[in-house]
PDB file of C-alpha atoms in Angstrom:
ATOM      1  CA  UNK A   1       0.000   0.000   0.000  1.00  0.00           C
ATOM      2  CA  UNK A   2       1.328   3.361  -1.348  1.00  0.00           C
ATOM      3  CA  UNK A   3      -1.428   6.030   0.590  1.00  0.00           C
ATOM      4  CA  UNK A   4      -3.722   5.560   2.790  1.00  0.00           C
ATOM      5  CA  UNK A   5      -6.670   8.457   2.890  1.00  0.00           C
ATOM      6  CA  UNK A   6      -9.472   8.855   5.091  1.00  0.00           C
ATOM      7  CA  UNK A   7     -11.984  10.666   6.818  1.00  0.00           C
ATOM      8  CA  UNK A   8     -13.863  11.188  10.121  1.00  0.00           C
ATOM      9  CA  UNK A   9     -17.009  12.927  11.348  1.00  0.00           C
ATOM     10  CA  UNK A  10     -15.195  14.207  14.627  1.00  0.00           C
ATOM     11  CA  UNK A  11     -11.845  14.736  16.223  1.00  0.00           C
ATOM     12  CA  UNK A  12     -12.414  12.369  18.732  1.00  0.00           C
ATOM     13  CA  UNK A  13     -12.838   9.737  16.402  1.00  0.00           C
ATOM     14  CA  UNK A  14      -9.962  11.107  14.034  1.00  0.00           C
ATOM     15  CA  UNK A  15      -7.747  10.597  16.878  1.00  0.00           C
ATOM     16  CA  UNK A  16      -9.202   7.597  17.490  1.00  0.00           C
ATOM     17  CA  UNK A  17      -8.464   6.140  14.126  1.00  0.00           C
ATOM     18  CA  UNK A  18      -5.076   7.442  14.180  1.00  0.00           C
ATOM     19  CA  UNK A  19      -3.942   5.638  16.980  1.00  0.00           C
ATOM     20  CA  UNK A  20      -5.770   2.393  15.492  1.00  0.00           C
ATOM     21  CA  UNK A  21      -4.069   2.926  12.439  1.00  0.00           C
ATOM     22  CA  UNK A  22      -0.553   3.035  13.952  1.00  0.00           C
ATOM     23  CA  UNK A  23      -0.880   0.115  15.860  1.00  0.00           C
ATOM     24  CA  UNK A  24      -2.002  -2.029  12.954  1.00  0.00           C
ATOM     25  CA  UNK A  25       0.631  -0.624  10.870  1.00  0.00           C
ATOM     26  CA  UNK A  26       3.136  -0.829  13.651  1.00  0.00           C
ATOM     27  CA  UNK A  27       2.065  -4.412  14.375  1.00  0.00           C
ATOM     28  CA  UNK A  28       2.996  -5.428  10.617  1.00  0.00           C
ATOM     29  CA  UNK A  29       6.268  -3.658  11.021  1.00  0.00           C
ATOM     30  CA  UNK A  30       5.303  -1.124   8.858  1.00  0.00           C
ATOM     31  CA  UNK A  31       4.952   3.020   9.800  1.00  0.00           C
ATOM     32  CA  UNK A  32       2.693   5.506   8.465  1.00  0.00           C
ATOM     33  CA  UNK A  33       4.243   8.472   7.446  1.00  0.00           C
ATOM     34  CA  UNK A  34       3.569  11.954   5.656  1.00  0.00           C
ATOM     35  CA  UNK A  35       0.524  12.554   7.596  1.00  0.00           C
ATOM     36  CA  UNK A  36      -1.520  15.026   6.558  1.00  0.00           C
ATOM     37  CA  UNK A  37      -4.548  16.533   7.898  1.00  0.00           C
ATOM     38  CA  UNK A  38      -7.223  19.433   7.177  1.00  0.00           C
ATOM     39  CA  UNK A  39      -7.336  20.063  11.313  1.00  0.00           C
ATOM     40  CA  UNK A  40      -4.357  21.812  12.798  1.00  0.00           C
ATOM     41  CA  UNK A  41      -5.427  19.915  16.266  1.00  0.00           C
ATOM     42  CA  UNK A  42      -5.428  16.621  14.886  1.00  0.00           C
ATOM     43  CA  UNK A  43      -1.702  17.393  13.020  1.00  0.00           C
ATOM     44  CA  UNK A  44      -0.316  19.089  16.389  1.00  0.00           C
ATOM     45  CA  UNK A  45      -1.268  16.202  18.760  1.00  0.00           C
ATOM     46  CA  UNK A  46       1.970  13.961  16.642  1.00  0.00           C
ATOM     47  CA  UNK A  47       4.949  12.741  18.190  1.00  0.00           C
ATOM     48  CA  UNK A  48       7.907  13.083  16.080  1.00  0.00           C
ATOM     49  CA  UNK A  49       8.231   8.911  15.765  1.00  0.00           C
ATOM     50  CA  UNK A  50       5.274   8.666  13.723  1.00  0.00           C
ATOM     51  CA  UNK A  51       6.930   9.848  11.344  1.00  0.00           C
ATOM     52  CA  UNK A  52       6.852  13.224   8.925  1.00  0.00           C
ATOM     53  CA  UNK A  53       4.339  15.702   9.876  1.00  0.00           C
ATOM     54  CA  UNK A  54       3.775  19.179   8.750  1.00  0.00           C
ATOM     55  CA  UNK A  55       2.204  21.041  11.689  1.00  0.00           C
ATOM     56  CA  UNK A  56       0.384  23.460   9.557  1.00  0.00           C
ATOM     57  CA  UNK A  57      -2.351  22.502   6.379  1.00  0.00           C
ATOM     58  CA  UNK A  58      -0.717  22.518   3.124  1.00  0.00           C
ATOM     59  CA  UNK A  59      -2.022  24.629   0.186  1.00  0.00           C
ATOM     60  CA  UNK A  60      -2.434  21.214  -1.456  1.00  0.00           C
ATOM     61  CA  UNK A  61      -0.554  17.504  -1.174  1.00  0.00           C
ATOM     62  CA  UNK A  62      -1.000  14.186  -3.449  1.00  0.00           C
ATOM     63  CA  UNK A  63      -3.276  11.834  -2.653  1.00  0.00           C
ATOM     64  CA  UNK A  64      -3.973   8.724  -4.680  1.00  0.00           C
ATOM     65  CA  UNK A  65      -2.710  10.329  -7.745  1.00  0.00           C
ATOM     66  CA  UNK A  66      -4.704  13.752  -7.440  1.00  0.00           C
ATOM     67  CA  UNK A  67      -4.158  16.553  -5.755  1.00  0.00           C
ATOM     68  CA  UNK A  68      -5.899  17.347  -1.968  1.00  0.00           C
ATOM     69  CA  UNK A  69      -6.248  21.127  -1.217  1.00  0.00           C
ATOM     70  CA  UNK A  70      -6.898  20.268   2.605  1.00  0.00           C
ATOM     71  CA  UNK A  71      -7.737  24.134   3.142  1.00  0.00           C
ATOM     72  CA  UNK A  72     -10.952  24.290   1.444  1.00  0.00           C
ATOM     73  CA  UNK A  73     -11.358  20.275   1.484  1.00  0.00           C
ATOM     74  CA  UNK A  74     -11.228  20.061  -2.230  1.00  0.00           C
ATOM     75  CA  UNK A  75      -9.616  17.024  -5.013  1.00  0.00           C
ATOM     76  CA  UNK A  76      -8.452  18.728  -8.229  1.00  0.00           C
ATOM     77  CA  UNK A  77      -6.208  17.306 -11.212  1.00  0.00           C
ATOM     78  CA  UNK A  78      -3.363  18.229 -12.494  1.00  0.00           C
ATOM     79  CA  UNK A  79      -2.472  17.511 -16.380  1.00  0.00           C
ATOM     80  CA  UNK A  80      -0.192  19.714 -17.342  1.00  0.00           C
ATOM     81  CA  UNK A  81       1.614  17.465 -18.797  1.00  0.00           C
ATOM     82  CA  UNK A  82      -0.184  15.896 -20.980  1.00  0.00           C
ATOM     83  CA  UNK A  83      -0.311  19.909 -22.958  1.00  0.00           C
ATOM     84  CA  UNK A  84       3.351  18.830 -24.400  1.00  0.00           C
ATOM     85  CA  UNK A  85       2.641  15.444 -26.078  1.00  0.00           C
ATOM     86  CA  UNK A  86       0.965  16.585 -29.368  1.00  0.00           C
ATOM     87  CA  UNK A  87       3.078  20.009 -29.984  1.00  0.00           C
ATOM     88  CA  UNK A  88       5.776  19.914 -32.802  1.00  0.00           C
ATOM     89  CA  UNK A  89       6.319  16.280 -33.213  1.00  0.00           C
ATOM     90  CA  UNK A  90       4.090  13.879 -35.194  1.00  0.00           C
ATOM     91  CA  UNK A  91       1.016  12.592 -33.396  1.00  0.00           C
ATOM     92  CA  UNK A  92       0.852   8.604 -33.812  1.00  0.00           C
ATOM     93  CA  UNK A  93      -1.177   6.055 -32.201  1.00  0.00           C
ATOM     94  CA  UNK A  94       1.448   5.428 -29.660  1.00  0.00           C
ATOM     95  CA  UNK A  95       1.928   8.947 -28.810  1.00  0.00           C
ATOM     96  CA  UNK A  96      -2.430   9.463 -28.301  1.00  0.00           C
ATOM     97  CA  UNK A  97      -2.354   5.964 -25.919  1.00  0.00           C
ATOM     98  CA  UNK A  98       0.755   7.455 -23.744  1.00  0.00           C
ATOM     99  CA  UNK A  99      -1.108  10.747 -23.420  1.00  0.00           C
ATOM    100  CA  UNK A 100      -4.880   8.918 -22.709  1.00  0.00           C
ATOM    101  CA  UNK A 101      -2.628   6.989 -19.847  1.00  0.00           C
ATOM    102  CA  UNK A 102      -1.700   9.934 -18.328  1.00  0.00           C
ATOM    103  CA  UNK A 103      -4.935  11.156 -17.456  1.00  0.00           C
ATOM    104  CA  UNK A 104      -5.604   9.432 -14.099  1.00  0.00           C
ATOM    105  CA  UNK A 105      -8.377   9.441 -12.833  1.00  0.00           C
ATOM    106  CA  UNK A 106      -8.638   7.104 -10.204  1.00  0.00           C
ATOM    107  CA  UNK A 107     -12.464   8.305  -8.584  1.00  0.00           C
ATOM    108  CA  UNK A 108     -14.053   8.501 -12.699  1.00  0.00           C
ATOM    109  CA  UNK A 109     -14.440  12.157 -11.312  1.00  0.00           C
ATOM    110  CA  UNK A 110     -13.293  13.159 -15.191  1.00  0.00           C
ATOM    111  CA  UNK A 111     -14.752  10.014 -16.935  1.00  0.00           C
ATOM    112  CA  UNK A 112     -16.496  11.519 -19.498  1.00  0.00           C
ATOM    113  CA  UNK A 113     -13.104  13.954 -20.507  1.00  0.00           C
ATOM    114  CA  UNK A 114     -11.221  10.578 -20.440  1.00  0.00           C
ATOM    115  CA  UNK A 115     -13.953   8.807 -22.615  1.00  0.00           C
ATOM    116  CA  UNK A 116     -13.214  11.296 -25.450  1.00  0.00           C
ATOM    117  CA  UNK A 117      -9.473  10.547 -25.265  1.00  0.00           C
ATOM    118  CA  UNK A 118     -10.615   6.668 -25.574  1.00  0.00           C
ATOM    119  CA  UNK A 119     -13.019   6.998 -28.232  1.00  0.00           C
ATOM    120  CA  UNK A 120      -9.996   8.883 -30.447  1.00  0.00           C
ATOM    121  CA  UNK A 121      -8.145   5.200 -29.482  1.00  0.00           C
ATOM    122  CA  UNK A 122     -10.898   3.637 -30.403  1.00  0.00           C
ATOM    123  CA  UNK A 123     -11.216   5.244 -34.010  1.00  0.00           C
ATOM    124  CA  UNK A 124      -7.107   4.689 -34.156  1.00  0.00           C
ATOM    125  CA  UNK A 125      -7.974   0.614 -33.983  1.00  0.00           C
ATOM    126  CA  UNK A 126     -10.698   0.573 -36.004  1.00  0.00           C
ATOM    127  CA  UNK A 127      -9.052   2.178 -38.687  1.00  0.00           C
ATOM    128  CA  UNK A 128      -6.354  -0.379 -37.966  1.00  0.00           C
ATOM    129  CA  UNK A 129      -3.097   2.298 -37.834  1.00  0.00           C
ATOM    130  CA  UNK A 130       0.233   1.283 -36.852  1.00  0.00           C
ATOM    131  CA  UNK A 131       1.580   2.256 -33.726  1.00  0.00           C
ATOM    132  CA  UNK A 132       3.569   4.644 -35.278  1.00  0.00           C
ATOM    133  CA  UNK A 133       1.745   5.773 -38.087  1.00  0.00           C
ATOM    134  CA  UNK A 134       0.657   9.618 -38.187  1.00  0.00           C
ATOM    135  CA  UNK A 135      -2.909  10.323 -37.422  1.00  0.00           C
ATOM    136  CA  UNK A 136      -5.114  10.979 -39.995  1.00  0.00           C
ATOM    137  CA  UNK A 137      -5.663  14.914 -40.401  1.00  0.00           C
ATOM    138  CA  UNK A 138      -8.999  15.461 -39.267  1.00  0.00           C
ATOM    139  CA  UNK A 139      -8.165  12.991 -35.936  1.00  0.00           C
ATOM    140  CA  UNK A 140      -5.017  15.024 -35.594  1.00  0.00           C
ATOM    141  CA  UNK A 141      -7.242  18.027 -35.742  1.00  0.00           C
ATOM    142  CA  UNK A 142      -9.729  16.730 -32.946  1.00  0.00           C
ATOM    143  CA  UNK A 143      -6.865  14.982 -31.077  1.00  0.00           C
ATOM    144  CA  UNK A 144      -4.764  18.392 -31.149  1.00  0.00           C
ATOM    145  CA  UNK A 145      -7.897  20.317 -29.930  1.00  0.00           C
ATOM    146  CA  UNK A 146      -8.757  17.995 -27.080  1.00  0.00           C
ATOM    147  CA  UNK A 147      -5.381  17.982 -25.768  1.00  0.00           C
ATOM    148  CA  UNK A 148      -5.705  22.106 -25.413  1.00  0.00           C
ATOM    149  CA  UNK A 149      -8.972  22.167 -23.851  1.00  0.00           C
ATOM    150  CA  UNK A 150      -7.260  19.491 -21.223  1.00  0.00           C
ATOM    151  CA  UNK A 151      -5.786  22.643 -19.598  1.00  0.00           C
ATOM    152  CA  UNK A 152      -9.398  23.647 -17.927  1.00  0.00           C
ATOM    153  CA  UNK A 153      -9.464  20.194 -16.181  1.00  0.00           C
ATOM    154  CA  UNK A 154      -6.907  22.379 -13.874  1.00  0.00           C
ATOM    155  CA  UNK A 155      -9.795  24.803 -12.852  1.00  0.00           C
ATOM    156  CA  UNK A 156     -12.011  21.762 -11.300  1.00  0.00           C
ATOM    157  CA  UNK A 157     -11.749  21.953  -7.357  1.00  0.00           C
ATOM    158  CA  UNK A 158     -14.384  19.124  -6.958  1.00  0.00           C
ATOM    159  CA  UNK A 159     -15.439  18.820  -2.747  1.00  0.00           C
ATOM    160  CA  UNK A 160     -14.128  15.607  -1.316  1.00  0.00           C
ATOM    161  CA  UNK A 161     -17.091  15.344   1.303  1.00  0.00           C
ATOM    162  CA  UNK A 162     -20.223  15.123  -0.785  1.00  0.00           C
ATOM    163  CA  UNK A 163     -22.632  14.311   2.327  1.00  0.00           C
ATOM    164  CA  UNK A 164     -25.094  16.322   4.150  1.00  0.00           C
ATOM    165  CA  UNK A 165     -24.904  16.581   7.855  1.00  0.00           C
ATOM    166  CA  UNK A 166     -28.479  15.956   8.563  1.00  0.00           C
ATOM    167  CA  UNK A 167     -28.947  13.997   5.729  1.00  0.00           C
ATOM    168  CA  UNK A 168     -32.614  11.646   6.287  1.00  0.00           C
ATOM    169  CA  UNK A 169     -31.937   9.145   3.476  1.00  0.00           C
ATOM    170  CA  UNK A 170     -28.637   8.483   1.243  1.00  0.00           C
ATOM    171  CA  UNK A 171     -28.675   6.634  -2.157  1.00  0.00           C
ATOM    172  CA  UNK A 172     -25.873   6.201  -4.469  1.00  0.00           C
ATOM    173  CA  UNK A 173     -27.109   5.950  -8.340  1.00  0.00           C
ATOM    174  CA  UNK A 174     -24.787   3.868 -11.273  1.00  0.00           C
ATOM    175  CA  UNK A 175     -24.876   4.452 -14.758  1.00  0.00           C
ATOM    176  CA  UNK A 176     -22.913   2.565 -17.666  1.00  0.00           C
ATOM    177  CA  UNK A 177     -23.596   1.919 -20.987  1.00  0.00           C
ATOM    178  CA  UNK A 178     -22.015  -0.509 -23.684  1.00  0.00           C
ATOM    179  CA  UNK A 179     -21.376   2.602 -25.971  1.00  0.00           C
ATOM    180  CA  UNK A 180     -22.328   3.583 -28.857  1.00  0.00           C
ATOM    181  CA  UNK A 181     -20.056   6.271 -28.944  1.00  0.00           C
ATOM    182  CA  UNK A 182     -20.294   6.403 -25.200  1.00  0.00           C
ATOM    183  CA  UNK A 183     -23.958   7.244 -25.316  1.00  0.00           C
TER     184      UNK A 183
END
């Protein structure tokens, strides 16, 4: 396990989980480090063996792959650089499938920006390119275009707690298709 990222209704039971999580680690002789917190009290209540802690909130930190702005509680992306891969040099399959790659996206918080990326792929395959054979001009075109407009994905600050406090009745909704162009 690279990160480990969580969340509590309370200090008390922050704390609580903090200590649980130590021992468990500790127990496996492993120790959790880089902790990082969007509550000063929970960050200054650390002793200096559990490893490295910042005792103020960062402006923003990595977690699984995105970026956390603890101050404001928010997940945003960060592809700048994926602008790069389409500039002067010749845009091939190979070079579209490195880019699409890049875009992680670990929460489908961006799925349907990463669907367009895949649907380019999948018009590379069925026109049955070589990995190194230049795009076709009018996929070069749209290719070229959606790796510009990529740069606004940088803008998002999406909340990372969702829930209402009072909240009578929860239901989480699913939605997939088998295409068509991605419906």
């Amino acid at each position: 396990m690279d990160d480990l990222i969580s969340g509590c209704s309370s200090i008390s039971s922050a704390k609580q989980l903090k200590q649980e999580l130590i021992s468990l680690f500790s127990g496996t002789g492993m120790q959790l480090h880089k902790w990082s917190s969007n509550c000063i009290e929970l960050l200054s209540n650390f002793d200096v063996s559990h490893g490295d802690v910042s005792l103020t909130i960062p402006d923003e930190t990595k977690v699984l792959g995105l970026l956390w702005r603890p101050q404001k509680d928010n997940l945003a992306f960060s592809v700048s650089s994926i602008a790069g891969v389409s500039d002067p040099c010749t845009i091939t399959k190979r070079s579209v499938l490195s880019a699409t790659a890049r875009i992680f996206d670990p929460l489908g918080l961006i799925s349907p920006v990463v669907t367009k990326a895949k649907l380019v792929m999948q018009e590379l395959w069925r026109l049955k390119l070589d990995w190194n054979d230049s795009l076709l001009i009018h996929l070069e075109t749209q290719w070229k275009r959606f790796v510009k407009s990529l740069a606004a994905i940088n803008n998002l600050n999406i909340p990372r707690y969702i829930l209402l406090v009072d909240a009578l009745r929860i239901e989480l909704h699913g939605y997939c298709d088998s295409s068509l162009r991605a419906y």
